[in-house]
Amino acid sequence: MRAPWRVAVVGGGIAGLAAAVRLRDRAPAGTEITVYEQSGALGGKLRTGELVGSAVEFGAESFLMRDSAGGESAAVALVRRLGLGGRIVHPTVGQAALVVDGGLRPIPGGTLVGVPGDLERVATVARPAADADVDAGRPLLGARDDVSVGALVRARFGDEVVDRLVDPMLGGVYAGRADDLSLATTMPALARAARVEHTLVGAVRAAQAAAPRAPGAPVFGTLAGGLSTLVEAAAAASGATIRRGAAVRELTPTGAGWRLTVGPTREAELVDVDAVVLAVPARPAARLLAGCAPEAAQGVGGLDYASVALVTLALPEPELPELSGFLVPSTEGLLIKASTFFTTKWGHLRRTDGLALVRASVGRYGEERQVQRTDEDLAATVHRELSAVLGVALPAPVAGHVQRWGGSLPQYTPGHADRVAAARAALRAGHPTLVLAGAGYDGVGIPICVRSGETAAEEIITALGGSGT
Ligand SMILES: Cc1cc2nc3c(=O)[nH]c(=O)nc-3n(C[C@H](O)[C@H](O)[C@H](O)COP(=O)(O)OP(=O)(O)OC[C@H]3O[C@@H](n4cnc5c(N)ncnc54)[C@H](O)[C@@H]3O)c2cc1C
């Protein structure tokens, strides 16, 4: 192996940047890391912007503090590794609501993404089906099986629990439907428990017991100053050469490593490296893999994505309830899918001038046309629907911002994890120095994508001949 190693990270989202930091920490000293990002900015779905002088998230807002085994999440560990631990803040108001029959009801606690372990506790919002969750003498799921979350929960708890609780909660994260989304990928802890337990109540309780939470321990955190500080700190700590506006268009195996074709066709640049972390969404990854690893391309290329728009409004002295926000079941017929009252939820965003910052997310899988409305239309509709849900005539906004995230949220159907495992096995067998990382493969969310990038970096280090540290 030529020394020093040359590693390309394709994709400057959080997965790619976490991979770059891990390479810097664990690969031999002197390793040349280059991050290629096609857009003009690093961070991917992490983007902090500015509205009326406040640092506001125009993309991802916060991260889970714990992983599904109860330990510190990979996002928190990375934040600390980058020296940003002191900036972690938690919601000052954690209670959110659900829209039920046009009005707000507090989201019942004690559920796993809306799936209850205690049916009594959700009775204010949904009546579970009576006696359907019976022990049939075998685990709910076979050892290698996967189902949609909706199929499992409907069969055991009935439609109302899915339509009023699980669907809006999953929709808030994936902009997709419980009836389409894979249990194994979107709720891995519940899937693990369902392979052992005979009832859904039993599986939810087992999953909750496997990741005990200290009473009062915060579930979410974010960074004062915005999540872009994480992006910038990761880029700096990686010591990588950062290439913005540099789309990788082709990956060609050279025998010893890889040749990247970077940039526009007429002025394409060819770069030789020893290994590649491919940290781009599944669709562009499939295009890059089609020529060199068709089997892997097929495994990841079928993943579909939902588009969403985030509408943030600055409202002068509105009457807002003491809630972090609300979720809207699709059965309510509203454009808004979820809303966050930024200045109520986050103490560090509170203002002294009476302005409130409210964000609404719009767009569900299969309804892309809603996201294509004009900014003015989206802002006006959100304003009207917020007033209706809150039962007050909200004042006119003094400022607003619309951020569209086209094709941004993966819709993992049942069997996704197996398809990705097969794609990775094909790469390992044929091209061990090309590794996939990010939300297209391992799941949505900052902690999952950080861990995915770090794991990819470790695999590259192993493939190139082990750690130098
Ligand atoms: C609106 C929204 C809100 C969210 N909110 C939260 C939240 O509050 N908390 C949370 O934990 N998660 C949240 N998520 C999910 C989370 O943000 C993502 O799962 C995660 O950021 C994905 O990271 P990634 O690095 O895998 O991909 P991305 O962020 O998509 O990064 C991939 C990068 O690759 C680049 N790229 C693509 N093709 C090429 C190419 N050919 N060459 C070079 N570069 C290329 C892209 O430009 C992009 O920058 C949210 C997602 C969305 C869309």
CSV table of N, CA, C and O in Angstrom, one decimal, residues 351-402:
chain,number,residue,atom,x,y,z
A,351,ARG,N,-36.9,35.1,23.1
A,351,ARG,CA,-36.6,36.5,22.7
A,351,ARG,C,-37.2,37.5,23.7
A,351,ARG,O,-38.1,37.1,24.4
A,352,THR,N,-36.6,38.6,23.7
A,352,THR,CA,-37.1,39.6,24.6
A,352,THR,C,-38.0,40.6,23.9
A,352,THR,O,-38.6,41.5,24.5
A,353,ASP,N,-38.2,40.5,22.6
A,353,ASP,CA,-39.0,41.4,21.9
A,353,ASP,C,-40.4,40.9,21.6
A,353,ASP,O,-41.2,41.5,20.8
A,354,GLY,N,-40.8,39.8,22.2
A,354,GLY,CA,-42.1,39.3,22.0
A,354,GLY,C,-42.4,38.4,20.8
A,354,GLY,O,-43.4,37.9,20.6
A,355,LEU,N,-41.3,38.4,19.9
A,355,LEU,CA,-41.5,37.6,18.7
A,355,LEU,C,-41.4,36.1,19.0
A,355,LEU,O,-40.6,35.7,19.8
A,356,ALA,N,-42.3,35.3,18.4
A,356,ALA,CA,-42.3,33.9,18.5
A,356,ALA,C,-41.9,33.3,17.1
A,356,ALA,O,-42.4,33.8,16.1
A,357,LEU,N,-41.0,32.3,17.2
A,357,LEU,CA,-40.7,31.6,15.9
A,357,LEU,C,-41.3,30.3,15.9
A,357,LEU,O,-41.2,29.4,16.8
A,358,VAL,N,-42.1,30.0,14.9
A,358,VAL,CA,-42.9,28.8,14.8
A,358,VAL,C,-42.6,28.2,13.4
A,358,VAL,O,-42.6,28.8,12.4
A,359,ARG,N,-42.3,26.9,13.5
A,359,ARG,CA,-41.9,26.2,12.2
A,359,ARG,C,-43.0,25.1,11.9
A,359,ARG,O,-43.4,24.4,12.9
A,360,ALA,N,-43.4,25.0,10.7
A,360,ALA,CA,-44.3,23.9,10.3
A,360,ALA,C,-43.7,23.1,9.2
A,360,ALA,O,-43.0,23.7,8.3
A,361,SER,N,-43.9,21.8,9.3
A,361,SER,CA,-43.4,21.0,8.2
A,361,SER,C,-44.6,20.5,7.4
A,361,SER,O,-45.6,20.1,7.9
A,362,VAL,N,-44.4,20.5,6.1
A,362,VAL,CA,-45.4,20.3,5.1
A,362,VAL,C,-44.9,19.2,4.1
A,362,VAL,O,-43.7,19.2,3.8
A,363,GLY,N,-45.8,18.3,3.7
A,363,GLY,CA,-45.4,17.3,2.7
A,363,GLY,C,-45.3,15.9,3.2
A,363,GLY,O,-44.7,15.6,4.2
A,364,ARG,N,-46.1,15.1,2.6
A,364,ARG,CA,-46.1,13.7,3.0
A,364,ARG,C,-45.8,12.9,1.7
A,364,ARG,O,-46.0,13.3,0.6
A,365,TYR,N,-45.2,11.7,1.9
A,365,TYR,CA,-44.8,10.8,0.8
A,365,TYR,C,-46.0,10.7,-0.2
A,365,TYR,O,-47.1,10.4,0.3
A,366,GLY,N,-45.7,10.9,-1.4
A,366,GLY,CA,-46.8,10.7,-2.4
A,366,GLY,C,-47.5,12.0,-2.7
A,366,GLY,O,-48.4,12.0,-3.6
A,367,GLU,N,-47.2,13.0,-1.9
A,367,GLU,CA,-48.0,14.3,-2.2
A,367,GLU,C,-47.0,15.4,-2.5
A,367,GLU,O,-47.0,16.5,-1.9
A,368,GLU,N,-46.0,15.1,-3.4
A,368,GLU,CA,-45.0,16.0,-3.7
A,368,GLU,C,-45.5,17.4,-4.2
A,368,GLU,O,-44.9,18.4,-4.1
A,369,ARG,N,-46.7,17.4,-4.9
A,369,ARG,CA,-47.2,18.6,-5.4
A,369,ARG,C,-47.4,19.7,-4.4
A,369,ARG,O,-47.4,20.9,-4.6
A,370,GLN,N,-47.8,19.2,-3.2
A,370,GLN,CA,-48.0,20.2,-2.1
A,370,GLN,C,-46.7,21.0,-1.8
A,370,GLN,O,-46.8,22.2,-1.5
A,371,VAL,N,-45.6,20.4,-1.9
A,371,VAL,CA,-44.3,21.0,-1.6
A,371,VAL,C,-43.9,22.0,-2.8
A,371,VAL,O,-43.1,22.9,-2.6
A,372,GLN,N,-44.5,21.8,-3.9
A,372,GLN,CA,-44.2,22.6,-5.1
A,372,GLN,C,-45.0,23.9,-5.1
A,372,GLN,O,-44.8,24.7,-6.0
A,373,ARG,N,-45.9,24.1,-4.2
A,373,ARG,CA,-46.6,25.4,-4.1
A,373,ARG,C,-45.7,26.6,-3.9
A,373,ARG,O,-44.5,26.3,-3.5
A,374,THR,N,-46.1,27.8,-4.2
A,374,THR,CA,-45.2,28.9,-4.0
A,374,THR,C,-44.9,29.1,-2.6
A,374,THR,O,-45.7,28.7,-1.7
A,375,ASP,N,-43.8,29.9,-2.3
A,375,ASP,CA,-43.5,30.2,-0.9
A,375,ASP,C,-44.7,30.9,-0.2
A,375,ASP,O,-45.0,30.7,0.9
A,376,GLU,N,-45.2,31.9,-1.0
A,376,GLU,CA,-46.3,32.7,-0.4
A,376,GLU,C,-47.5,31.8,0.0
A,376,GLU,O,-48.1,32.0,1.0
A,377,ASP,N,-47.9,30.9,-0.9
A,377,ASP,CA,-49.0,30.0,-0.7
A,377,ASP,C,-48.7,29.2,0.5
A,377,ASP,O,-49.6,29.0,1.4
A,378,LEU,N,-47.5,28.6,0.6
A,378,LEU,CA,-47.2,27.7,1.7
A,378,LEU,C,-47.3,28.5,3.0
A,378,LEU,O,-47.9,28.0,4.0
A,379,ALA,N,-46.7,29.7,3.0
A,379,ALA,CA,-46.7,30.5,4.3
A,379,ALA,C,-48.1,30.9,4.7
A,379,ALA,O,-48.5,30.8,5.9
A,380,ALA,N,-48.9,31.3,3.7
A,380,ALA,CA,-50.3,31.7,4.0
A,380,ALA,C,-51.1,30.5,4.5
A,380,ALA,O,-51.9,30.6,5.5
A,381,THR,N,-50.9,29.3,3.9
A,381,THR,CA,-51.7,28.1,4.3
A,381,THR,C,-51.3,27.7,5.7
A,381,THR,O,-52.1,27.4,6.5
A,382,VAL,N,-50.0,27.7,6.0
A,382,VAL,CA,-49.5,27.4,7.3
A,382,VAL,C,-50.0,28.3,8.3
A,382,VAL,O,-50.5,27.9,9.4
A,383,HIS,N,-50.0,29.6,8.0
A,383,HIS,CA,-50.5,30.6,9.0
A,383,HIS,C,-52.0,30.4,9.3
A,383,HIS,O,-52.5,30.4,10.4
A,384,ARG,N,-52.8,30.1,8.2
A,384,ARG,CA,-54.2,29.9,8.4
A,384,ARG,C,-54.5,28.6,9.2
A,384,ARG,O,-55.3,28.6,10.1
A,385,GLU,N,-53.7,27.5,8.9
A,385,GLU,CA,-54.0,26.2,9.6
A,385,GLU,C,-53.5,26.3,11.1
A,385,GLU,O,-54.2,25.8,11.9
A,386,LEU,N,-52.4,27.1,11.3
A,386,LEU,CA,-52.0,27.2,12.7
A,386,LEU,C,-53.1,27.9,13.5
A,386,LEU,O,-53.4,27.5,14.6
A,387,SER,N,-53.6,29.0,12.9
A,387,SER,CA,-54.7,29.7,13.6
A,387,SER,C,-55.9,28.8,13.9
A,387,SER,O,-56.4,28.8,15.0
A,388,ALA,N,-56.2,28.0,13.0
A,388,ALA,CA,-57.4,27.1,13.2
A,388,ALA,C,-57.1,26.1,14.3
A,388,ALA,O,-57.9,25.9,15.1
A,389,VAL,N,-55.9,25.5,14.2
A,389,VAL,CA,-55.6,24.4,15.2
A,389,VAL,C,-55.5,25.0,16.6
A,389,VAL,O,-56.0,24.4,17.6
A,390,LEU,N,-54.9,26.2,16.7
A,390,LEU,CA,-54.8,26.9,18.0
A,390,LEU,C,-56.0,27.6,18.5
A,390,LEU,O,-56.1,28.0,19.6
A,391,GLY,N,-57.0,27.7,17.5
A,391,GLY,CA,-58.2,28.4,17.9
A,391,GLY,C,-58.1,29.9,18.2
A,391,GLY,O,-58.8,30.4,19.0
A,392,VAL,N,-57.1,30.5,17.6
A,392,VAL,CA,-56.9,32.0,17.8
A,392,VAL,C,-56.6,32.6,16.4
A,392,VAL,O,-56.1,31.9,15.5
A,393,ALA,N,-56.8,33.9,16.3
A,393,ALA,CA,-56.4,34.6,15.1
A,393,ALA,C,-55.0,35.0,15.2
A,393,ALA,O,-54.7,36.0,15.9
A,394,LEU,N,-54.0,34.3,14.7
A,394,LEU,CA,-52.6,34.6,14.9
A,394,LEU,C,-52.3,35.9,14.2
A,394,LEU,O,-52.8,36.2,13.1
A,395,PRO,N,-51.4,36.8,14.8
A,395,PRO,CA,-51.0,38.0,14.1
A,395,PRO,C,-50.3,37.7,12.8
A,395,PRO,O,-49.7,36.6,12.6
A,396,ALA,N,-50.2,38.6,11.9
A,396,ALA,CA,-49.5,38.4,10.6
A,396,ALA,C,-48.0,38.3,10.9
A,396,ALA,O,-47.5,39.0,11.8
A,397,PRO,N,-47.3,37.4,10.2
A,397,PRO,CA,-45.9,37.3,10.4
A,397,PRO,C,-45.1,38.5,10.0
A,397,PRO,O,-45.5,39.2,9.1
A,398,VAL,N,-44.0,38.8,10.8
A,398,VAL,CA,-43.2,39.9,10.4
A,398,VAL,C,-42.1,39.4,9.5
A,398,VAL,O,-41.4,40.2,8.8
A,399,ALA,N,-41.8,38.1,9.5
A,399,ALA,CA,-40.8,37.6,8.6
A,399,ALA,C,-41.1,36.1,8.4
A,399,ALA,O,-41.8,35.5,9.3
A,400,GLY,N,-40.6,35.5,7.4
A,400,GLY,CA,-40.8,34.1,7.2
A,400,GLY,C,-39.7,33.5,6.3
A,400,GLY,O,-38.9,34.2,5.7
A,401,HIS,N,-39.6,32.2,6.3
A,401,HIS,CA,-38.6,31.5,5.5
A,401,HIS,C,-39.2,30.1,5.1
A,401,HIS,O,-39.8,29.4,5.9
A,402,VAL,N,-39.0,29.8,3.8
A,402,VAL,CA,-39.4,28.5,3.3
A,402,VAL,C,-38.2,27.7,2.9
A,402,VAL,O,-37.5,28.2,2.0
